[in-house]
CSV table of C-alpha atoms in Angstrom, one decimal:
chain,number,residue,atom,x,y,z
A,19,MET,CA,-109.8,-10.4,114.3
A,20,ARG,CA,-107.2,-13.2,114.1
A,21,ARG,CA,-105.3,-13.7,117.4
A,22,VAL,CA,-101.6,-12.8,117.0
A,23,GLY,CA,-99.0,-14.6,119.0
A,24,THR,CA,-96.8,-12.4,121.2
A,25,LEU,CA,-93.6,-13.5,119.5
A,26,ALA,CA,-94.9,-12.1,116.2
A,27,LEU,CA,-95.8,-8.8,117.7
A,28,PRO,CA,-92.5,-6.9,117.1
A,29,PHE,CA,-92.8,-7.6,113.4
A,30,LEU,CA,-96.4,-6.4,113.4
A,31,LEU,CA,-95.3,-3.2,115.0
A,32,VAL,CA,-92.7,-2.7,112.4
A,33,GLY,CA,-95.3,-3.4,109.7
A,34,CYS,CA,-97.6,-0.8,111.2
A,35,LEU,CA,-94.9,1.8,111.3
A,36,LEU,CA,-93.8,1.1,107.7
A,37,ALA,CA,-97.1,0.3,106.1
A,38,GLN,CA,-97.1,3.5,104.2
A,39,GLY,CA,-94.2,2.0,102.1
A,40,SER,CA,-96.4,-0.7,100.7
A,41,SER,CA,-98.7,-0.7,97.7
A,42,GLY,CA,-100.4,-3.7,96.2
A,43,ASP,CA,-97.8,-6.5,95.6
A,44,PHE,CA,-94.9,-4.1,96.1
A,45,VAL,CA,-93.5,-3.7,99.6
A,46,ARG,CA,-91.0,-0.9,100.2
A,47,ALA,CA,-89.1,-1.4,103.4
A,48,LYS,CA,-86.8,0.7,105.5
A,49,GLU,CA,-84.0,-0.4,107.8
A,50,PRO,CA,-85.8,-2.1,110.8
A,51,GLU,CA,-85.2,-1.1,114.4
A,52,THR,CA,-83.3,-3.5,116.7
A,53,ARG,CA,-85.9,-5.3,118.8
A,54,SER,CA,-85.9,-8.0,121.5
A,55,GLY,CA,-87.5,-11.4,121.5
A,56,PRO,CA,-86.8,-14.9,120.4
A,57,MET,CA,-87.3,-14.3,116.8
A,58,SER,CA,-85.1,-11.2,116.8
A,59,THR,CA,-82.5,-13.3,118.6
A,60,ALA,CA,-82.6,-15.9,115.9
A,61,LEU,CA,-82.3,-13.3,113.2
A,62,GLU,CA,-79.3,-11.7,114.8
A,63,SER,CA,-77.5,-15.0,115.2
A,64,LEU,CA,-77.3,-15.6,111.4
A,65,ASP,CA,-73.6,-15.2,110.6
A,66,ALA,CA,-72.1,-14.3,107.3
A,67,ALA,CA,-68.7,-15.8,108.1
A,68,ARG,CA,-70.4,-19.2,108.8
A,69,LEU,CA,-72.4,-18.9,105.6
A,70,ALA,CA,-69.1,-18.3,103.7
A,71,ARG,CA,-67.5,-21.4,105.2
A,72,HIS,CA,-70.5,-23.5,104.3
A,73,MET,CA,-70.5,-22.3,100.7
A,74,ALA,CA,-66.8,-22.8,100.4
A,75,TRP,CA,-67.0,-26.4,101.5
A,76,LEU,CA,-69.9,-27.1,99.2
A,77,ALA,CA,-68.4,-25.4,96.1
A,78,ASP,CA,-64.9,-26.8,96.6
A,79,PRO,CA,-63.7,-28.7,93.5
A,80,ARG,CA,-63.3,-31.8,95.8
A,81,ARG,CA,-67.1,-32.0,95.9
A,82,GLU,CA,-67.0,-32.8,92.1
A,83,GLY,CA,-69.9,-30.4,91.4
A,84,ARG,CA,-72.1,-32.5,93.6
A,85,GLY,CA,-73.5,-34.4,90.7
A,86,LEU,CA,-75.8,-37.4,91.2
A,87,GLY,CA,-73.8,-40.6,91.6
A,88,THR,CA,-70.6,-38.8,92.5
A,89,ARG,CA,-68.4,-39.2,95.6
A,90,GLY,CA,-68.7,-35.4,96.1
A,91,LEU,CA,-72.5,-35.6,96.5
A,92,ASN,CA,-72.2,-38.6,98.8
A,93,ALA,CA,-69.8,-36.6,100.9
A,94,THR,CA,-72.2,-33.7,101.0
A,95,VAL,CA,-75.0,-35.9,102.3
A,96,HIS,CA,-72.9,-37.1,105.2
A,97,HIS,CA,-71.5,-33.6,105.9
A,98,LEU,CA,-75.0,-32.2,106.2
A,99,LYS,CA,-76.1,-35.1,108.4
A,100,ASP,CA,-73.2,-34.4,110.7
A,101,GLN,CA,-73.9,-30.7,110.7
A,102,LEU,CA,-77.5,-31.1,111.8
A,103,GLN,CA,-76.4,-33.5,114.5
A,104,ALA,CA,-73.8,-31.1,115.8
A,105,MET,CA,-76.4,-28.3,115.9
A,106,GLY,CA,-78.7,-30.5,118.0
A,107,VAL,CA,-81.3,-30.9,115.3
A,108,PRO,CA,-82.9,-34.3,115.6
A,109,PRO,CA,-83.7,-36.4,112.5
A,110,LEU,CA,-87.1,-36.3,110.9
A,111,GLY,CA,-87.9,-40.0,111.3
A,112,THR,CA,-85.6,-42.7,112.6
A,113,SER,CA,-82.7,-41.5,110.5
A,114,PRO,CA,-81.8,-38.1,108.9
A,115,LEU,CA,-81.3,-39.9,105.6
A,116,GLN,CA,-84.2,-40.8,103.3
A,117,ALA,CA,-83.2,-43.1,100.4
A,118,VAL,CA,-84.3,-42.0,97.0
A,119,PRO,CA,-84.2,-44.9,94.4
A,120,LEU,CA,-82.9,-43.6,91.0
A,121,ARG,CA,-81.7,-44.9,87.7
A,122,GLU,CA,-78.7,-43.6,85.6
A,123,VAL,CA,-79.1,-43.9,81.8
A,124,ARG,CA,-76.1,-43.7,79.5
A,125,PRO,CA,-77.7,-42.8,76.1
A,126,GLY,CA,-77.1,-44.8,73.0
A,127,LYS,CA,-77.7,-44.3,69.3
A,128,GLY,CA,-81.4,-43.5,69.2
A,129,SER,CA,-83.3,-41.8,66.4
A,130,ILE,CA,-86.4,-39.7,65.5
A,131,ARG,CA,-88.5,-40.5,62.4
A,132,LEU,CA,-91.1,-38.2,61.0
A,133,ARG,CA,-93.2,-39.8,58.3
A,134,THR,CA,-95.3,-38.2,55.6
A,135,THR,CA,-97.4,-40.0,53.0
A,136,SER,CA,-94.5,-40.3,50.7
A,137,HIS,CA,-91.3,-39.6,52.6
A,138,LEU,CA,-89.5,-40.5,55.8
A,139,PHE,CA,-87.3,-37.9,57.6
A,140,THR,CA,-84.8,-39.6,59.9
A,141,PHE,CA,-82.6,-37.9,62.5
A,142,HIS,CA,-79.9,-39.6,64.6
A,143,ALA,CA,-78.8,-38.8,68.1
A,144,GLY,CA,-75.3,-37.5,68.0
A,145,GLN,CA,-75.6,-36.2,64.5
A,146,ASP,CA,-78.7,-34.0,64.0
A,147,ALA,CA,-80.9,-34.7,67.0
A,148,VAL,CA,-81.0,-34.5,70.7
A,149,LEU,CA,-83.3,-37.1,72.3
A,150,PRO,CA,-85.4,-36.6,75.4
A,151,ALA,CA,-84.1,-37.8,78.7
A,152,ILE,CA,-86.7,-40.5,79.3
A,153,GLU,CA,-86.9,-44.2,79.8
A,154,PRO,CA,-85.3,-46.2,76.9
A,155,GLY,CA,-88.1,-47.4,74.6
A,156,VAL,CA,-90.3,-46.1,71.8
A,157,LEU,CA,-92.5,-43.1,71.9
A,158,SER,CA,-94.8,-42.6,68.9
A,159,GLY,CA,-97.9,-40.8,67.9
A,160,PRO,CA,-99.6,-38.4,65.4
A,161,VAL,CA,-97.9,-35.1,64.8
A,162,VAL,CA,-99.4,-31.6,64.8
A,163,PHE,CA,-97.3,-28.6,63.8
A,164,VAL,CA,-98.0,-25.4,65.8
A,165,GLY,CA,-95.7,-22.8,64.3
A,166,HIS,CA,-93.6,-21.3,67.1
A,167,GLY,CA,-95.8,-23.0,69.8
A,168,ILE,CA,-96.6,-19.7,71.5
A,169,GLN,CA,-99.6,-18.2,73.1
A,170,GLU,CA,-99.3,-14.5,73.9
A,171,PRO,CA,-102.7,-12.9,74.5
A,172,THR,CA,-101.2,-9.5,75.0
A,173,LEU,CA,-100.1,-9.6,71.3
A,174,GLY,CA,-103.2,-11.4,70.1
A,175,HIS,CA,-101.0,-14.3,69.1
A,176,ASP,CA,-102.1,-18.0,69.5
A,177,ASP,CA,-100.4,-20.7,67.5
A,178,PHE,CA,-102.7,-23.3,68.9
A,179,ARG,CA,-106.0,-21.8,67.7
A,180,GLY,CA,-108.2,-24.5,66.0
A,181,LEU,CA,-105.6,-27.2,66.5
A,182,GLU,CA,-106.1,-30.5,68.4
A,183,VAL,CA,-103.1,-31.1,70.6
A,184,ARG,CA,-104.2,-33.7,73.2
A,185,GLY,CA,-102.5,-37.1,72.8
A,186,ARG,CA,-100.3,-35.8,69.9
A,187,ILE,CA,-96.6,-35.1,69.4
A,188,VAL,CA,-96.3,-31.3,68.9
A,189,ALA,CA,-93.6,-30.0,66.5
A,190,PHE,CA,-92.7,-26.3,66.8
A,191,LEU,CA,-90.1,-23.9,65.5
A,192,ASP,CA,-87.4,-22.6,67.8
A,193,GLY,CA,-87.1,-18.9,68.5
A,194,LEU,CA,-89.7,-16.1,68.0
A,195,PRO,CA,-91.9,-14.9,65.2
A,196,PRO,CA,-90.6,-12.0,63.1
A,197,GLY,CA,-91.6,-8.4,63.8
A,198,GLU,CA,-90.8,-5.6,66.2
A,199,PRO,CA,-93.3,-6.6,68.9
A,200,TRP,CA,-91.3,-9.8,69.6
A,201,LYS,CA,-88.1,-7.9,70.3
A,202,LYS,CA,-89.0,-7.1,73.9
A,203,PRO,CA,-86.4,-8.4,76.4
A,204,GLU,CA,-88.9,-10.3,78.4
A,205,LEU,CA,-90.2,-12.2,75.3
A,206,ILE,CA,-86.6,-12.9,74.2
A,207,GLU,CA,-85.8,-14.3,77.6
A,208,ARG,CA,-89.1,-16.3,77.7
A,209,TYR,CA,-88.8,-17.9,74.2
A,210,ALA,CA,-85.3,-17.3,72.8
A,211,SER,CA,-83.0,-17.6,75.8
A,212,PRO,CA,-79.6,-19.2,75.0
A,213,ARG,CA,-80.4,-21.8,77.6
A,214,PRO,CA,-82.5,-24.5,76.1
A,215,ALA,CA,-84.2,-25.3,79.4
A,216,ASP,CA,-85.3,-21.7,79.8
A,217,ARG,CA,-86.5,-21.0,76.2
A,218,TYR,CA,-88.7,-24.1,76.2
A,219,ASP,CA,-90.1,-23.8,79.8
A,220,GLN,CA,-93.1,-21.7,78.8
A,221,ARG,CA,-94.0,-23.9,75.8
A,222,LEU,CA,-93.7,-27.2,77.7
A,223,ALA,CA,-95.8,-25.9,80.5
A,224,LEU,CA,-98.5,-25.0,78.0
A,225,LEU,CA,-98.2,-28.3,76.2
A,226,GLU,CA,-98.7,-30.1,79.5
A,227,LYS,CA,-101.9,-28.2,80.1
A,228,LEU,CA,-103.1,-29.0,76.6
A,229,GLY,CA,-102.4,-32.7,77.0
A,230,ALA,CA,-99.6,-33.2,74.5
A,231,ARG,CA,-97.9,-36.6,74.4
A,232,GLY,CA,-94.5,-35.3,73.3
A,233,ALA,CA,-92.7,-32.3,71.8
A,234,ILE,CA,-90.2,-31.8,69.0
A,235,ALA,CA,-88.3,-28.5,68.8
A,236,LEU,CA,-87.0,-27.6,65.3
A,237,GLU,CA,-83.7,-25.8,65.6
A,238,THR,CA,-81.7,-24.2,62.8
A,239,GLY,CA,-78.0,-25.1,63.2
A,240,LEU,CA,-78.5,-27.9,65.7
A,241,ASP,CA,-76.4,-30.3,63.6
A,242,GLN,CA,-73.5,-27.8,63.5
A,243,ARG,CA,-73.6,-27.4,67.3
A,244,ILE,CA,-73.5,-31.1,67.8
A,245,ARG,CA,-70.5,-31.5,65.5
A,246,GLU,CA,-68.8,-28.7,67.5
A,247,GLY,CA,-69.3,-30.7,70.7
A,248,LYS,CA,-71.7,-28.1,72.1
A,249,GLU,CA,-74.6,-30.6,72.5
A,250,PRO,CA,-73.0,-33.7,74.1
A,251,ALA,CA,-75.1,-36.8,74.9
A,252,LEU,CA,-74.6,-36.9,78.6
A,253,PRO,CA,-75.8,-39.5,81.1
A,254,TYR,CA,-79.1,-38.6,82.7
A,255,PHE,CA,-81.2,-39.8,85.6
A,256,LEU,CA,-84.7,-41.2,86.1
A,257,ALA,CA,-86.8,-42.0,89.1
A,258,ALA,CA,-87.3,-45.6,90.2
A,259,ARG,CA,-89.0,-48.1,87.9
A,260,GLY,CA,-92.8,-48.3,88.2
A,261,LEU,CA,-93.6,-44.7,88.8
A,262,PRO,CA,-96.0,-43.1,86.3
A,263,ARG,CA,-94.4,-40.4,84.3
A,264,SER,CA,-96.1,-37.1,84.9
A,265,GLY,CA,-95.4,-33.4,84.2
A,266,GLU,CA,-94.3,-31.8,81.0
A,267,PRO,CA,-94.2,-33.8,77.8
A,268,PRO,CA,-90.7,-35.2,76.8
A,269,LEU,CA,-88.9,-32.8,74.5
A,270,ALA,CA,-86.8,-33.9,71.5
A,271,ARG,CA,-84.8,-31.5,69.3
A,272,VAL,CA,-84.0,-31.9,65.6
A,273,ALA,CA,-82.1,-29.9,63.1
A,274,LEU,CA,-84.5,-27.9,60.9
A,275,THR,CA,-84.1,-28.2,57.1
A,276,ALA,CA,-86.1,-26.3,54.5
A,277,GLU,CA,-87.6,-29.6,53.2
A,278,LEU,CA,-88.8,-30.6,56.7
A,279,ARG,CA,-90.3,-27.1,57.3
A,280,GLN,CA,-92.2,-27.2,54.1
A,281,ALA,CA,-93.6,-30.7,54.9
A,282,LEU,CA,-94.7,-29.5,58.3
A,283,GLU,CA,-96.3,-26.3,57.2
A,284,THR,CA,-98.3,-28.0,54.5
A,285,GLY,CA,-99.5,-30.7,56.9
A,286,GLN,CA,-97.7,-33.6,55.2
A,287,VAL,CA,-96.0,-35.0,58.4
A,288,GLU,CA,-98.4,-37.5,59.9
A,289,THR,CA,-96.5,-39.4,62.6
A,290,ALA,CA,-93.4,-39.3,64.7
A,291,THR,CA,-91.5,-42.2,66.3
A,292,LEU,CA,-88.8,-41.6,68.9
A,293,SER,CA,-86.5,-44.5,69.5
A,294,ILE,CA,-84.7,-44.0,72.8
A,295,ARG,CA,-81.6,-46.1,73.4
A,296,GLY,CA,-79.5,-46.4,76.5
A,297,ARG,CA,-78.0,-48.5,79.3
A,298,GLU,CA,-79.6,-48.3,82.7
A,299,LYS,CA,-78.0,-48.6,86.1
A,300,ASP,CA,-79.7,-48.5,89.5
A,301,LEU,CA,-78.4,-46.2,92.2
A,302,LEU,CA,-79.5,-44.5,95.4
A,303,GLY,CA,-79.7,-40.9,96.3
A,304,PHE,CA,-80.5,-39.5,99.7
A,305,ASN,CA,-82.4,-36.6,101.2
A,306,VAL,CA,-81.2,-35.2,104.5
A,307,LEU,CA,-84.1,-34.4,106.9
A,308,GLY,CA,-84.2,-32.7,110.3
A,309,ARG,CA,-86.9,-31.6,112.8
A,310,LEU,CA,-87.3,-29.1,115.6
A,311,GLU,CA,-90.4,-29.6,117.7
A,312,GLY,CA,-92.7,-26.6,118.2
A,313,SER,CA,-93.3,-25.0,121.6
A,314,ASP,CA,-97.1,-25.3,121.6
A,315,PRO,CA,-98.4,-28.7,122.8
A,316,SER,CA,-101.3,-28.7,120.3
A,317,LEU,CA,-99.9,-26.7,117.4
A,318,ARG,CA,-96.6,-28.7,117.3
A,319,GLN,CA,-98.5,-31.4,115.4
A,320,GLU,CA,-98.4,-29.0,112.5
A,321,ALA,CA,-95.2,-28.1,110.6
A,322,ILE,CA,-93.5,-25.6,108.4
A,323,LEU,CA,-91.0,-27.3,106.0
A,324,ILE,CA,-88.0,-25.4,104.6
A,325,GLY,CA,-86.0,-27.0,101.8
A,326,ALA,CA,-83.0,-26.5,99.5
A,327,HIS,CA,-81.4,-28.8,97.0
A,328,MET,CA,-77.8,-29.9,97.6
A,329,ASP,CA,-77.0,-31.4,94.2
A,330,HIS,CA,-75.6,-29.6,91.1
A,331,LEU,CA,-74.5,-30.6,87.6
A,332,GLY,CA,-71.3,-32.5,88.5
A,333,LYS,CA,-68.6,-32.7,85.8
A,334,PRO,CA,-70.2,-32.6,82.4
A,335,ASN,CA,-67.4,-33.2,79.8
A,336,GLY,CA,-65.0,-33.6,82.7
A,337,VAL,CA,-65.3,-30.0,83.8
A,338,VAL,CA,-66.4,-29.3,87.4
A,339,HIS,CA,-69.4,-27.1,87.7
A,340,PRO,CA,-69.1,-25.8,91.3
A,341,GLY,CA,-72.7,-24.6,91.8
A,342,ALA,CA,-71.8,-21.9,94.3
A,343,ASP,CA,-75.0,-20.0,93.8
A,344,ASP,CA,-76.9,-23.1,92.5
A,345,ASN,CA,-77.3,-24.1,95.2
A,346,ALA,CA,-74.5,-23.9,97.8
A,347,SER,CA,-76.0,-20.5,98.6
A,348,GLY,CA,-79.4,-22.0,99.5
A,349,VAL,CA,-77.9,-25.0,101.4
A,350,ALA,CA,-75.6,-22.7,103.4
A,351,ALA,CA,-78.6,-20.5,104.3
A,352,LEU,CA,-80.7,-23.4,105.4
A,353,LEU,CA,-77.9,-24.7,107.6
A,354,GLU,CA,-77.6,-21.3,109.3
A,355,ILE,CA,-81.4,-21.1,109.6
A,356,ALA,CA,-81.5,-24.5,111.3
A,357,ARG,CA,-78.7,-23.5,113.7
A,358,SER,CA,-80.5,-20.3,114.6
A,359,PHE,CA,-83.8,-22.1,115.2
A,360,ALA,CA,-82.0,-24.7,117.3
A,361,GLY,CA,-80.3,-22.1,119.4
A,362,THR,CA,-83.3,-20.0,120.3
A,363,PRO,CA,-84.5,-20.3,124.0
A,364,ILE,CA,-88.1,-20.2,122.9
A,365,ARG,CA,-89.2,-21.8,119.6
A,366,PRO,CA,-92.3,-20.9,117.6
A,367,LYS,CA,-95.5,-22.8,118.2
A,368,ARG,CA,-95.4,-25.2,115.2
A,369,THR,CA,-92.7,-27.7,114.3
A,370,ILE,CA,-90.0,-26.7,111.9
A,371,LEU,CA,-88.8,-29.3,109.4
A,372,PHE,CA,-85.5,-29.0,107.3
A,373,ALA,CA,-84.9,-30.8,104.0
A,374,PHE,CA,-81.8,-31.0,101.9
A,375,TRP,CA,-83.0,-32.5,98.6
A,376,THR,CA,-81.2,-34.6,96.1
A,377,GLY,CA,-81.6,-34.7,92.4
A,378,GLU,CA,-83.3,-31.3,91.8
A,379,GLU,CA,-81.2,-30.6,88.7
A,380,GLU,CA,-82.1,-33.8,87.1
A,381,GLY,CA,-85.8,-34.0,87.8
A,382,LYS,CA,-86.8,-32.8,91.3
A,383,PHE,CA,-86.2,-36.4,92.4
A,384,GLY,CA,-85.7,-35.9,96.1
A,385,SER,CA,-88.6,-33.6,96.7
A,386,GLY,CA,-90.8,-35.6,94.5
A,387,HIS,CA,-89.9,-38.8,96.4
A,388,TYR,CA,-90.7,-37.0,99.7
A,389,THR,CA,-94.1,-35.9,98.5
A,390,ARG,CA,-94.9,-39.6,97.7
A,391,HIS,CA,-93.3,-40.8,100.9
A,392,PRO,CA,-93.6,-38.0,103.4
A,393,ARG,CA,-92.1,-38.4,106.9
A,394,TRP,CA,-94.4,-35.7,108.2
A,395,PRO,CA,-98.1,-35.8,107.1
A,396,LEU,CA,-98.6,-33.4,104.2
A,397,ALA,CA,-102.1,-32.8,105.6
A,398,THR,CA,-100.5,-31.0,108.6
A,399,THR,CA,-97.6,-29.4,106.7
A,400,ARG,CA,-98.9,-25.8,106.7
A,401,ALA,CA,-96.4,-24.4,104.2
A,402,TYR,CA,-93.3,-25.3,102.2
A,403,LEU,CA,-90.5,-22.7,101.8
A,404,ASN,CA,-87.8,-23.2,99.1
A,405,LEU,CA,-84.4,-21.7,98.8
A,406,ASP,CA,-82.6,-21.9,95.5
A,407,MET,CA,-80.0,-19.6,94.0
A,408,ILE,CA,-80.2,-16.8,96.6
A,409,GLY,CA,-76.7,-15.4,96.2
A,410,HIS,CA,-77.0,-12.8,93.5
A,411,PRO,CA,-79.0,-9.5,93.9
A,412,TRP,CA,-81.1,-8.0,91.2
A,413,THR,CA,-79.4,-5.6,88.8
A,414,PRO,CA,-80.7,-2.0,88.5
A,415,ALA,CA,-81.6,-2.7,84.9
A,416,ASP,CA,-83.7,-5.7,85.9
A,417,LEU,CA,-85.4,-3.8,88.6
A,418,GLN,CA,-86.3,-1.0,86.1
A,419,ALA,CA,-87.7,-3.6,83.7
A,420,LEU,CA,-89.7,-5.3,86.5
A,421,ALA,CA,-91.1,-2.0,87.8
A,422,ALA,CA,-92.3,-1.0,84.4
A,423,GLU,CA,-93.8,-4.4,83.6
A,424,ALA,CA,-95.5,-4.9,86.9
A,425,LYS,CA,-96.5,-1.3,87.3
A,426,ALA,CA,-94.7,-0.5,90.5
A,427,PRO,CA,-95.7,2.6,92.5
A,428,ALA,CA,-94.0,5.7,91.1
A,429,ALA,CA,-91.5,6.2,93.8
A,430,PHE,CA,-90.8,2.5,94.5
A,431,LEU,CA,-87.3,2.5,93.0
A,432,ASP,CA,-86.2,5.8,94.5
A,433,GLY,CA,-83.1,5.2,96.5
A,434,LEU,CA,-83.7,1.4,96.5
A,435,ASP,CA,-80.6,-0.7,97.1
A,436,PRO,CA,-80.9,-3.8,94.8
A,437,ALA,CA,-79.2,-5.9,97.4
A,438,ARG,CA,-82.2,-5.2,99.7
A,439,PHE,CA,-84.8,-6.4,97.2
A,440,ALA,CA,-86.4,-9.8,96.6
A,441,GLU,CA,-89.2,-11.3,94.5
A,442,PRO,CA,-90.6,-14.2,96.4
A,443,GLY,CA,-93.0,-16.5,94.5
A,444,LEU,CA,-96.1,-17.3,96.4
A,445,SER,CA,-98.9,-19.8,95.9
A,446,SER,CA,-101.7,-17.9,94.1
A,447,ALA,CA,-104.2,-20.3,95.8
A,448,HIS,CA,-103.2,-19.1,99.3
A,449,ARG,CA,-103.5,-15.4,99.4
A,450,ASP,CA,-103.0,-15.4,103.2
A,451,LEU,CA,-99.3,-15.8,102.5
A,452,GLY,CA,-99.1,-12.2,101.3
A,453,PRO,CA,-99.4,-10.5,104.7
A,454,ILE,CA,-96.8,-12.9,106.2
A,455,LEU,CA,-94.3,-12.0,103.5
A,456,ARG,CA,-95.0,-8.3,103.9
A,457,GLN,CA,-94.3,-8.6,107.6
A,458,ALA,CA,-91.1,-10.5,107.0
A,459,GLY,CA,-89.9,-8.1,104.4
A,460,LEU,CA,-90.7,-5.0,106.4
A,461,GLY,CA,-89.2,-6.5,109.5
A,462,THR,CA,-85.9,-7.5,107.8
A,463,GLY,CA,-85.5,-4.4,105.7
A,464,MET,CA,-86.1,-6.2,102.4
A,465,SER,CA,-88.3,-4.5,99.8
A,466,LEU,CA,-90.4,-7.0,97.9
A,467,HIS,CA,-92.4,-7.7,94.8
A,468,LEU,CA,-94.9,-10.6,95.5
A,469,ASP,CA,-95.0,-12.9,92.5
A,470,TRP,CA,-98.2,-14.9,92.6
A,471,THR,CA,-98.0,-18.2,90.8
A,472,ASP,CA,-99.6,-21.6,90.7
A,473,GLY,CA,-96.1,-23.2,90.8
A,474,ARG,CA,-97.2,-26.4,89.1
A,475,ASN,CA,-94.6,-26.1,86.4
A,476,GLY,CA,-91.9,-24.4,88.6
A,477,GLY,CA,-88.2,-25.0,88.1
A,478,SER,CA,-87.3,-26.0,91.6
A,479,ASP,CA,-88.4,-28.2,94.4
A,480,TYR,CA,-91.6,-26.4,95.3
A,481,ARG,CA,-93.2,-27.8,92.1
A,482,ASP,CA,-94.4,-31.1,93.6
A,483,PHE,CA,-95.8,-29.4,96.7
A,484,ALA,CA,-97.6,-27.0,94.5
A,485,ARG,CA,-99.1,-29.8,92.5
A,486,LEU,CA,-100.5,-31.2,95.7
A,487,GLY,CA,-102.1,-27.9,96.6
A,488,LEU,CA,-99.8,-27.1,99.5
A,489,PRO,CA,-99.0,-23.5,100.3
A,490,PHE,CA,-95.5,-22.6,99.2
A,491,VAL,CA,-93.1,-19.7,98.9
A,492,ARG,CA,-90.0,-19.8,96.7
A,493,PHE,CA,-87.0,-17.6,97.5
A,494,PHE,CA,-84.7,-16.8,94.6
A,495,GLY,CA,-82.2,-14.2,93.8
A,496,SER,CA,-81.3,-13.1,90.3
A,497,TYR,CA,-80.0,-15.1,87.3
A,498,PHE,CA,-76.4,-14.2,86.4
A,499,PRO,CA,-74.3,-15.0,83.3
A,500,GLU,CA,-72.5,-18.0,84.7
A,501,TYR,CA,-75.8,-19.9,85.6
A,502,HIS,CA,-75.2,-23.6,85.0
A,503,LYS,CA,-71.7,-22.9,83.9
A,504,PRO,CA,-68.2,-23.7,85.4
A,505,GLY,CA,-68.1,-20.0,86.4
A,506,ASP,CA,-70.7,-20.3,89.1
A,507,THR,CA,-67.9,-20.0,91.7
A,508,LEU,CA,-67.6,-18.8,95.3
A,509,ASP,CA,-65.7,-15.6,94.5
A,510,LYS,CA,-68.7,-14.2,92.7
A,511,LEU,CA,-70.9,-14.5,95.8
A,512,ASP,CA,-71.3,-12.0,98.7
A,513,PRO,CA,-72.1,-13.8,102.0
A,514,GLU,CA,-73.8,-10.7,103.2
A,515,GLN,CA,-76.3,-11.0,100.4
A,516,VAL,CA,-77.0,-14.6,101.3
A,517,LYS,CA,-77.4,-13.5,104.9
A,518,ARG,CA,-80.1,-10.9,103.8
A,519,MET,CA,-82.0,-13.6,102.0
A,520,ALA,CA,-81.6,-16.0,104.9
A,521,ARG,CA,-83.1,-13.4,107.3
A,522,LEU,CA,-86.1,-13.0,105.0
A,523,VAL,CA,-86.6,-16.8,104.9
A,524,LEU,CA,-86.2,-17.2,108.7
A,525,ALA,CA,-88.6,-14.4,109.4
A,526,THR,CA,-91.2,-15.9,107.0
A,527,ALA,CA,-90.8,-19.4,108.6
A,528,TRP,CA,-91.1,-18.0,112.1
A,529,LEU,CA,-94.2,-15.9,111.4
A,530,LEU,CA,-95.9,-18.9,109.6
A,531,ALA,CA,-95.0,-21.2,112.5
A,532,ASP,CA,-96.1,-18.9,115.2
A,533,ARG,CA,-99.4,-17.4,113.9
């Protein structure tokens, strides 16, 4: 039997009392009893009023949407540094700031050419094409057309059957195949979301696994949306020069015509050439890093890292995107968690690290840089916990859909308050995280569904840790209609909801650090 630290015992007792509320990956919690001990003290010290003040400062229009290269993000960096210092949280390393070299690219008039044996289709950025946000230059290769680019084994559908993808540029149709089976809400969200980044996530993750060199999405009406100003060519950011490009293949988008579709479906298109144009400028971003040493003389050489990204989208087209949920909510929670850990009379055995990442929205730049240049050895980093968009609870309709899809126990939803539900994502390679999350959920009164995932193609800063094989947990609330829009504002958030999620994260970190 694994030895259990005395500080974790109150939560284990709660778990034993409420274990009858758990089934498989669903955990049904009740309101926990008030208990004594350092961890309970830390949990009780989390304060919704302070969370509200932190979020108000971060989402203020004067922060300019905290976009890369803005004065607002630079002010945020120094504000967080000062906050950690005032809390008594020492820096991780000689300084709390870790420089992250970046490049800004202002796109020019590039083009995409698709060549057949007898014809050349040419598409121009700003007219009928959107080019990938990659280093200026030329990307070319043989083309393979894969229909809608979808693999759905449950429907017996595989657009890639018998096709060679590795090393090729893959062209696919936007949207979903026709037919009633494709009208399920989860499939629409997965492949036909109004947000381009979301509707292509699944396809690009698959193309990465298959070794594709690049991707071209064929979109009906793209040229019209460009003319209406709905697809502006905005500046984008890249990591420092000299780093090998990894991850998903670069995605271009072109306006679909009947002639092009026929050429693709009959196998006439042979090669694609993407000419990326743009002016580059070097700049520096900064991570903000803190450390609280563990209480055990030997185990303090190991650490639990908790992170949240502080950047958002800035001012696309001159309009401030405040990013209240994305990710002022996660940053505020991490500040409160750091303050609570710093104020406990007895700390957990392992060291706790705090990271406020830069550049998540543009490419996971801050967390990616840290994994290449860690200030704490990754070999002794026992887990990474990520907070991103934790301010909105699940809706009853979404809970009903999840319960049906994931086959929740029959009575799981009976009387369940959506505000007291979360779906943490856990590393599927580290099943020992499950009992920790169950304890944390039961002890904080949060019902859970454990979402096991490899995380390698994840949409937030846990991605690079997952790719290195480190244990991770992602904490996330629910999408809402103003995601990545100017309407992601403070007035739509409930500080008490952020506090509930912060309690779940703190409990998870404490239990991991003290086991």
